[in-house]
mmCIF file of C-alpha atoms in Angstrom:
data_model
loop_
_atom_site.group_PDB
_atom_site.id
_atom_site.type_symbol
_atom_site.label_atom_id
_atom_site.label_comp_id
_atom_site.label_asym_id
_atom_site.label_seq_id
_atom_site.Cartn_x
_atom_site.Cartn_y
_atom_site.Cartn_z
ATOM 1 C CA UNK N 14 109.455 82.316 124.454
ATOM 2 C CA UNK N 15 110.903 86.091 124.537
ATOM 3 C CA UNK N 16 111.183 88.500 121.483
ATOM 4 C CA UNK N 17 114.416 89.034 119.756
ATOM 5 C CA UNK N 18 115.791 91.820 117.635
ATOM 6 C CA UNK N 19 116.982 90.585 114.896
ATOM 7 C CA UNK N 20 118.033 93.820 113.017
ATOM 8 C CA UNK N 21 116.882 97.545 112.913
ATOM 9 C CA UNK N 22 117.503 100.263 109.962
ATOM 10 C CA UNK N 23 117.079 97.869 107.704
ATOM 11 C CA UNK N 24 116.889 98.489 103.377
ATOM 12 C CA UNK N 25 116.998 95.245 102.231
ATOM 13 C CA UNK N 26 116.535 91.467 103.857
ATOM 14 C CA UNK N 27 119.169 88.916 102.041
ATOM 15 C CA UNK N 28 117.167 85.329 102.341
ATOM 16 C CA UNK N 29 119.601 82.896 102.046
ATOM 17 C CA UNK N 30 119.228 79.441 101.500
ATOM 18 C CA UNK N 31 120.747 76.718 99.153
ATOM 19 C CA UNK N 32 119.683 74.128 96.560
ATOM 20 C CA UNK N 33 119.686 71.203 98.667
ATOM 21 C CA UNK N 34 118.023 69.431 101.813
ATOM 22 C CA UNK N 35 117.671 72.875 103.161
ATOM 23 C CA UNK N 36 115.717 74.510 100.577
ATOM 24 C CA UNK N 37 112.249 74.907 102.632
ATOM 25 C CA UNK N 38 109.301 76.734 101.057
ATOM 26 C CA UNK N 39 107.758 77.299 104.520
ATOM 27 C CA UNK N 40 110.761 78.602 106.169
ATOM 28 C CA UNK N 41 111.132 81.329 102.667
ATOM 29 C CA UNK N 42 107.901 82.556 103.146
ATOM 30 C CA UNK N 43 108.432 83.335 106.930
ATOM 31 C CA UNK N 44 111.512 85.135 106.228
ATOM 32 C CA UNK N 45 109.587 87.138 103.679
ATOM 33 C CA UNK N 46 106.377 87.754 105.888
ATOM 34 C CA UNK N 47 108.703 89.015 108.409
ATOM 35 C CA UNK N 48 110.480 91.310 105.462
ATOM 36 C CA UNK N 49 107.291 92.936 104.133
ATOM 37 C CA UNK N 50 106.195 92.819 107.981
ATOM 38 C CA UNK N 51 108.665 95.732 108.478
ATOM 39 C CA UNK N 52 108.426 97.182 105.096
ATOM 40 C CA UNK N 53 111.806 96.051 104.279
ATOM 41 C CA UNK N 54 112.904 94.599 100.917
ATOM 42 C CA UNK N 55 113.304 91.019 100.231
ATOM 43 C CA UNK N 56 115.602 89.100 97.649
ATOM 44 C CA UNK N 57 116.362 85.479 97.980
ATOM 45 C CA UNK N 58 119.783 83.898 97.136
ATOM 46 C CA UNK N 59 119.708 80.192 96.526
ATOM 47 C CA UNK N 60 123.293 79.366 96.894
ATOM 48 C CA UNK N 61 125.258 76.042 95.873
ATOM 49 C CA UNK N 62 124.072 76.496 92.370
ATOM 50 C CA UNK N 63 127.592 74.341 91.335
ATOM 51 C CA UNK N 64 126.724 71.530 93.530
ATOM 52 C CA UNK N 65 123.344 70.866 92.468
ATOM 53 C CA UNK N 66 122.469 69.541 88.986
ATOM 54 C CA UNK N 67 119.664 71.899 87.705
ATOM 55 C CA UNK N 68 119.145 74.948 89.990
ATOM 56 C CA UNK N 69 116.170 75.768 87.796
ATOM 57 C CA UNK N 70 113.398 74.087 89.353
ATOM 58 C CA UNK N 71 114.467 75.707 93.039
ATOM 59 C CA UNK N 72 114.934 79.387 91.440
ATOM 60 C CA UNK N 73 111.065 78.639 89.857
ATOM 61 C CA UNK N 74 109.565 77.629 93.209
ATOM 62 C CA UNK N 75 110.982 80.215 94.712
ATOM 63 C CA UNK N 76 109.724 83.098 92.467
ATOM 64 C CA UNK N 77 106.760 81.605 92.611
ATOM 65 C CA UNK N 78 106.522 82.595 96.519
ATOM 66 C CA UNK N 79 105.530 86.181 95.954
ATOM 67 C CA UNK N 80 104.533 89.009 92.956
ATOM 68 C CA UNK N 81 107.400 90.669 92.026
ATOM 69 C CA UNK N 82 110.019 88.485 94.172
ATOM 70 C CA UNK N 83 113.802 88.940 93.216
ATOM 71 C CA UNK N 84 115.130 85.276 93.322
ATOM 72 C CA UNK N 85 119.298 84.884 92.438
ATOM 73 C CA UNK N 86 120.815 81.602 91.958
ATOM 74 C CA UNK N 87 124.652 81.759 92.758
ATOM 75 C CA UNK N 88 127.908 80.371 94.053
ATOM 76 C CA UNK N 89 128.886 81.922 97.249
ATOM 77 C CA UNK N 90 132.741 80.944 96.232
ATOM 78 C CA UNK N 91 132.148 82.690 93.116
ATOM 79 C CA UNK N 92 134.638 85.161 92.751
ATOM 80 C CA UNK N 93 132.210 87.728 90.814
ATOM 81 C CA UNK N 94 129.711 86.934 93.471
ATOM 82 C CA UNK N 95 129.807 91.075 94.720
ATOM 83 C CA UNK N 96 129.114 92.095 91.219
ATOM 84 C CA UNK N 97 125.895 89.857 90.918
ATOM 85 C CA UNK N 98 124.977 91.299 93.996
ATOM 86 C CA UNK N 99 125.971 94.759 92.915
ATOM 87 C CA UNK N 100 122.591 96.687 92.298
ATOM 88 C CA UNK N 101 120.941 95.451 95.436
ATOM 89 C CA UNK N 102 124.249 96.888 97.717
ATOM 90 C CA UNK N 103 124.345 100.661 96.805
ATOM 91 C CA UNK N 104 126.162 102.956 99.313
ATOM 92 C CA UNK N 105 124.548 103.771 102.208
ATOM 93 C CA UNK N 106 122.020 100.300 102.013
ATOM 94 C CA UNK N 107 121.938 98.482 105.086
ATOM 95 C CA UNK N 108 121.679 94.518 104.432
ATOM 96 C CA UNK N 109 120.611 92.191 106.671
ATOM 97 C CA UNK N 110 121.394 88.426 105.473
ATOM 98 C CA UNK N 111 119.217 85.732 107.586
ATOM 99 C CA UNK N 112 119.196 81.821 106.920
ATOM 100 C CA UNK N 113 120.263 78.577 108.035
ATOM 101 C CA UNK N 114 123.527 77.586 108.726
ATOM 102 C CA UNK N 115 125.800 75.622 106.010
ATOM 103 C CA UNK N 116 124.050 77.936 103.254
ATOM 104 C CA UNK N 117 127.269 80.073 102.750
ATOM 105 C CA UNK N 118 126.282 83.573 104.289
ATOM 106 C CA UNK N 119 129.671 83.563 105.770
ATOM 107 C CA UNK N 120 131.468 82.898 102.293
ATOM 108 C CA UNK N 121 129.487 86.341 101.458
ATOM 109 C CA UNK N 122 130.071 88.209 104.336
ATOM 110 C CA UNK N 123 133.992 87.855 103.625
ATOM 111 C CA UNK N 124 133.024 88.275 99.874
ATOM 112 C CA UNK N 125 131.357 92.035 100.522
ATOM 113 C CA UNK N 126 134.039 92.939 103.170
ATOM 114 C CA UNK N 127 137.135 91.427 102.452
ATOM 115 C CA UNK N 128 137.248 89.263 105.769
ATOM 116 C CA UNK N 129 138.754 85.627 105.762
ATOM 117 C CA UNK N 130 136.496 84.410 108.638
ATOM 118 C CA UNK N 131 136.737 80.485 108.747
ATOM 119 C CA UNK N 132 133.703 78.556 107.550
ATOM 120 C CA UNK N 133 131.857 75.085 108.322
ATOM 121 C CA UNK N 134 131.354 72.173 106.286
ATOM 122 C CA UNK N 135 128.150 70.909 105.982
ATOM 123 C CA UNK N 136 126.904 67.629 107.135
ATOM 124 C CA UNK N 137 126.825 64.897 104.395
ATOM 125 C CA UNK N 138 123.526 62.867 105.869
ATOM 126 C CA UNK N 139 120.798 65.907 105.578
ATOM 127 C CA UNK N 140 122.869 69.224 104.243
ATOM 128 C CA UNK N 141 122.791 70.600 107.691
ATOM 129 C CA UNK N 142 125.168 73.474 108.443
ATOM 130 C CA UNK N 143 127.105 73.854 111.503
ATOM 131 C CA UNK N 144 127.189 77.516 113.448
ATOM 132 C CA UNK N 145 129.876 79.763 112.404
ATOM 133 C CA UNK N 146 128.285 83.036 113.136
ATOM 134 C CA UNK N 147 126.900 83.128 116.823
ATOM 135 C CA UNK N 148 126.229 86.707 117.175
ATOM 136 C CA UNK N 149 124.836 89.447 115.453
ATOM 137 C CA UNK N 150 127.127 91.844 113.808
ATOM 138 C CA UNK N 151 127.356 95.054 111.616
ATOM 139 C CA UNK N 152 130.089 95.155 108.671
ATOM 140 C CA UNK N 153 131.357 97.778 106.587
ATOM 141 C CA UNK N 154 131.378 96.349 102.561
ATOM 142 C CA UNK N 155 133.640 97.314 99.999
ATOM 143 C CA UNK N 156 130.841 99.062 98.122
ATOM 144 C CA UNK N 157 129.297 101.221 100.217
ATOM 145 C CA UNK N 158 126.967 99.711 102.252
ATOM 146 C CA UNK N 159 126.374 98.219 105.585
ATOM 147 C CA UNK N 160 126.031 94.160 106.066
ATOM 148 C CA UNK N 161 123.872 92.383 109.239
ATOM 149 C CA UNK N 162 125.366 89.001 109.122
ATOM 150 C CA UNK N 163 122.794 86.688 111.772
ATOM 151 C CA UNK N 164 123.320 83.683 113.281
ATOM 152 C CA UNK N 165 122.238 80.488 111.786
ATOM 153 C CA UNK N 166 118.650 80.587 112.512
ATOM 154 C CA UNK N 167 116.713 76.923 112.088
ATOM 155 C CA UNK N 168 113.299 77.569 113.465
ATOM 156 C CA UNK N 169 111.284 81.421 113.204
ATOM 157 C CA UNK N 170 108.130 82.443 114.619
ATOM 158 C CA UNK N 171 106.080 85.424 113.783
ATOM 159 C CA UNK N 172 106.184 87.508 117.323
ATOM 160 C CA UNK N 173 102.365 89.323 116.734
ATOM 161 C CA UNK N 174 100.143 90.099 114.270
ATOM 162 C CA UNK N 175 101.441 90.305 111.220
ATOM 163 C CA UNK N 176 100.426 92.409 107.725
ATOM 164 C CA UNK N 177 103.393 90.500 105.739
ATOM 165 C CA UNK N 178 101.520 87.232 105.484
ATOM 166 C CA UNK N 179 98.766 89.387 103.785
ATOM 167 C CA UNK N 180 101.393 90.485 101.045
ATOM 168 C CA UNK N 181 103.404 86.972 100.586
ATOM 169 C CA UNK N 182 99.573 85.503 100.416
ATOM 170 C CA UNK N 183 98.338 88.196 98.737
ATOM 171 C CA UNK N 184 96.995 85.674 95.539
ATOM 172 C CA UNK N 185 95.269 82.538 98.310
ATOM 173 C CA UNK N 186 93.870 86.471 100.131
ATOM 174 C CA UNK N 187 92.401 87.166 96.613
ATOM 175 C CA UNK N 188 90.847 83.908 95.832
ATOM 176 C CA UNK N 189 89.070 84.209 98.821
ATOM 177 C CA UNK N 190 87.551 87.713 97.932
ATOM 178 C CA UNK N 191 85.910 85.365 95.082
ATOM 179 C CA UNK N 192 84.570 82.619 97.295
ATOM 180 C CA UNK N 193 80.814 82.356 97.035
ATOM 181 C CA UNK N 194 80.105 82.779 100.768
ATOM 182 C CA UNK N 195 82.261 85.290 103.138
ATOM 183 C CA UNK N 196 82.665 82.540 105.625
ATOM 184 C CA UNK N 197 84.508 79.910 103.280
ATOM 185 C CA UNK N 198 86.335 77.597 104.960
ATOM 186 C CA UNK N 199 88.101 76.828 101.929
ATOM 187 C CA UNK N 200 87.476 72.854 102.221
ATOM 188 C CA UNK N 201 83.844 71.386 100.746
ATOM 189 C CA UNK N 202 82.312 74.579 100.858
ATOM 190 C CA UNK N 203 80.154 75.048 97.252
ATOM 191 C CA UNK N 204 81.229 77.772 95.260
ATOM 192 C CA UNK N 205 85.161 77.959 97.010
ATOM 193 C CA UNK N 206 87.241 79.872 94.346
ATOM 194 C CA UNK N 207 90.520 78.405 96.432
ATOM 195 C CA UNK N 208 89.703 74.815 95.710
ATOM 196 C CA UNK N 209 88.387 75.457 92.297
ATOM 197 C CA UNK N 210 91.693 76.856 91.734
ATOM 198 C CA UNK N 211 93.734 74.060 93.399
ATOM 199 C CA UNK N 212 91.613 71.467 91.456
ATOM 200 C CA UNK N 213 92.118 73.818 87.969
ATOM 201 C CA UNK N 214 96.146 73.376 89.304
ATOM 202 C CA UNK N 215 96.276 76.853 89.282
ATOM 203 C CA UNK N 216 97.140 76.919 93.345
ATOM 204 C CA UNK N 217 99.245 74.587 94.953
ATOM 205 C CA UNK N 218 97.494 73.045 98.264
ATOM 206 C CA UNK N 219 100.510 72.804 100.120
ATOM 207 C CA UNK N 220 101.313 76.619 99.621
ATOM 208 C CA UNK N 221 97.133 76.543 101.203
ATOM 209 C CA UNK N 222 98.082 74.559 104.357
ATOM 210 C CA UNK N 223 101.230 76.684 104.810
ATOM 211 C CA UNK N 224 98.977 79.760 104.629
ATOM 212 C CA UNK N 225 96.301 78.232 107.067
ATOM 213 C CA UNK N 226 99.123 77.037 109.442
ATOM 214 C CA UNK N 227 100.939 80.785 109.735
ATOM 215 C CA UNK N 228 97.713 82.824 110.263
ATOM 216 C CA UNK N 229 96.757 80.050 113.508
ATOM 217 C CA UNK N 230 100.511 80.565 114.213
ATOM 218 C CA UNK N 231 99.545 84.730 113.912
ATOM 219 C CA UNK N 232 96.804 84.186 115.589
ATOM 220 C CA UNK N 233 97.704 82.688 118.810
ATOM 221 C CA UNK N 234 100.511 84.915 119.042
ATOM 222 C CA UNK N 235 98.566 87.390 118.798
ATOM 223 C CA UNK N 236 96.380 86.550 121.680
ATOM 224 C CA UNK N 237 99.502 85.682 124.028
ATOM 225 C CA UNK N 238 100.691 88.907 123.614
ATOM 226 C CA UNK N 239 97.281 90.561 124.055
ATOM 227 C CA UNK N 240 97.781 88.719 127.705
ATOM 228 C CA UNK N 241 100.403 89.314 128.257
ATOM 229 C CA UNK N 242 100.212 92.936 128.130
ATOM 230 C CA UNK N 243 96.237 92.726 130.066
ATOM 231 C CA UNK N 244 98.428 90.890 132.604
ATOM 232 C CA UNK N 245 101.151 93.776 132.846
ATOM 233 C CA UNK N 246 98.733 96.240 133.054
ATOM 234 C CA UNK N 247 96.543 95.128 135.701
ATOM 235 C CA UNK N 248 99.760 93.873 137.953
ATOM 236 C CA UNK N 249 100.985 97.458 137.461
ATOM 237 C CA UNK N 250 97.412 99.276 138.461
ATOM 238 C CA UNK N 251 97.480 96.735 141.628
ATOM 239 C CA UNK N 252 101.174 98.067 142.574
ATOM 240 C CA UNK N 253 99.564 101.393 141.790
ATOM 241 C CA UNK N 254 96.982 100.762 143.965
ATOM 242 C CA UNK N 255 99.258 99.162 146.415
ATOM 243 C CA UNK N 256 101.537 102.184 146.743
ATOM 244 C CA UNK N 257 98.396 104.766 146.977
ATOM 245 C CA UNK N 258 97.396 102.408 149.781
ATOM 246 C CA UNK N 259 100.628 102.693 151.661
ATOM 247 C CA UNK N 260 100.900 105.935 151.572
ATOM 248 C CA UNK N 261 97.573 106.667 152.828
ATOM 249 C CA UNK N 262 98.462 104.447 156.181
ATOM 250 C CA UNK N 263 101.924 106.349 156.243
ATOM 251 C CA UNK N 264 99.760 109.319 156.411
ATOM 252 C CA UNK N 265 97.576 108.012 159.027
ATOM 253 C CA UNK N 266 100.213 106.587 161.008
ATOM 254 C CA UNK N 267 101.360 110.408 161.114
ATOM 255 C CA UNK N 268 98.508 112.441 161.835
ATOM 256 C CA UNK N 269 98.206 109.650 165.063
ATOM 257 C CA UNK N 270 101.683 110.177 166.224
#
């Protein structure tokens, strides 16, 4: 698996998602991780608003995510949709929108610019989108600012170690400051302020496993890149070595002739 550049410059990360099948807690808190990861601003848009019966309970969840987390609930179609969007596109912002397919992020790419690029339907049996955007591309909006529109992206891995799971974890990080012995586990261990919590319902222990599951994630990825690069090192010190080696029987073969 190679790293990809997803964006560079960046003000402001656009999560978009929508209230339906693809609404996925886990996949949010990636996108965000990788946000604060790069020290770039996150705001979720939960699209489809008109489709879905109460959009409440999907905003809540999704505030719920991270401190301070700016969480919109709209209608892509919505012909105001650039003035909800208003303060968070100032002139001179770059915006980079991320998210599935089928959530509408080409409805608000020609929204901001003024394009008529054709979108997909999604499908009917599990809200799936189909690709419309299959490259990476920088728009001019009619604010001001500068729009990343991304492919469709349905699976996202943290490339190395990463300080943005600290920040979207920041509260499940602070519980454990609490714990009664600096080893916790977090499971049976006596005196764990993270279980007390999830037992007092003031934690949720899915948001727990989701934490546990991205730091292993971190965490091997970490190490695989720490080998790789060992690796690339010590093959470039043997070609090094190699090339000293060569030249020294160049040299030889010289001074004999």
């Amino acid at each position: 698996m190679s790293e990809q550049l997803m964006a560079s410059n960046v003000d402001l990360l656009f999560v978009v998602t929508s209230c339906n099948d693809d609404f996925n807690l886990a996949r949010i808190e990636r996108f965000l991780a990788l946000a604060r990861d790069a020290d770039v601003t996150p705001v979720v848009l939960l699209t489809k608003v008109d489709l879905c019966e109460d959009a409440a309970p999907y905003i809540d969840q999704a505030k719920g995510l991270m401190d301070g987390l700016d969480v919109l609930g709209l209608n892509a179609k919505d012909p105001d949709v650039v003035g909800q969007l208003a303060p968070w596109c100032g002139k001179g912002q770059t915006i980079a929108m991320v998210g599935s397919s089928g959530v509408g992020k080409t409805t608000l790419l020609n929204a901001f610019t003024g394009r008529s690029d054709a979108t997909q339907d999604i499908r009917e049996d599990d809200s799936k989108g189909r690709h419309t955007t299959t490259y990476r591309s920088l728009h001019p909006t009619i604010n001001g600012a500068w729009l990343v529109d991304t492919p469709g992206i349905r699976a996202l891995r943290l490339h190395e170690k990463s300080t943005g799971i600290e920040q979207v974890f920041d509260d499940i990080l602070e519980l454990a400051g609490q714990c009664k012995f600096r080893n916790c586990r977090h499971e049976n261990e006596p005196g764990c302020a993270i279980q007390a919590a999830i037992k007092a319902g003031e934690l949720d222990a899915a948001r727990l496993d989701r934490w546990r599951k991205l730091e292993a994630e971190d965490n091997r990825n970490t190490q695989s890149v720490a080998q790789s690069r060992r690796k690339s090192k010590a093959f470039g010190k043997m070609v090094k070595n190699a090339m000293k080696e060569s030249d020294r029987f160049k040299g030889r073969d010289r001074e004999e002739f």
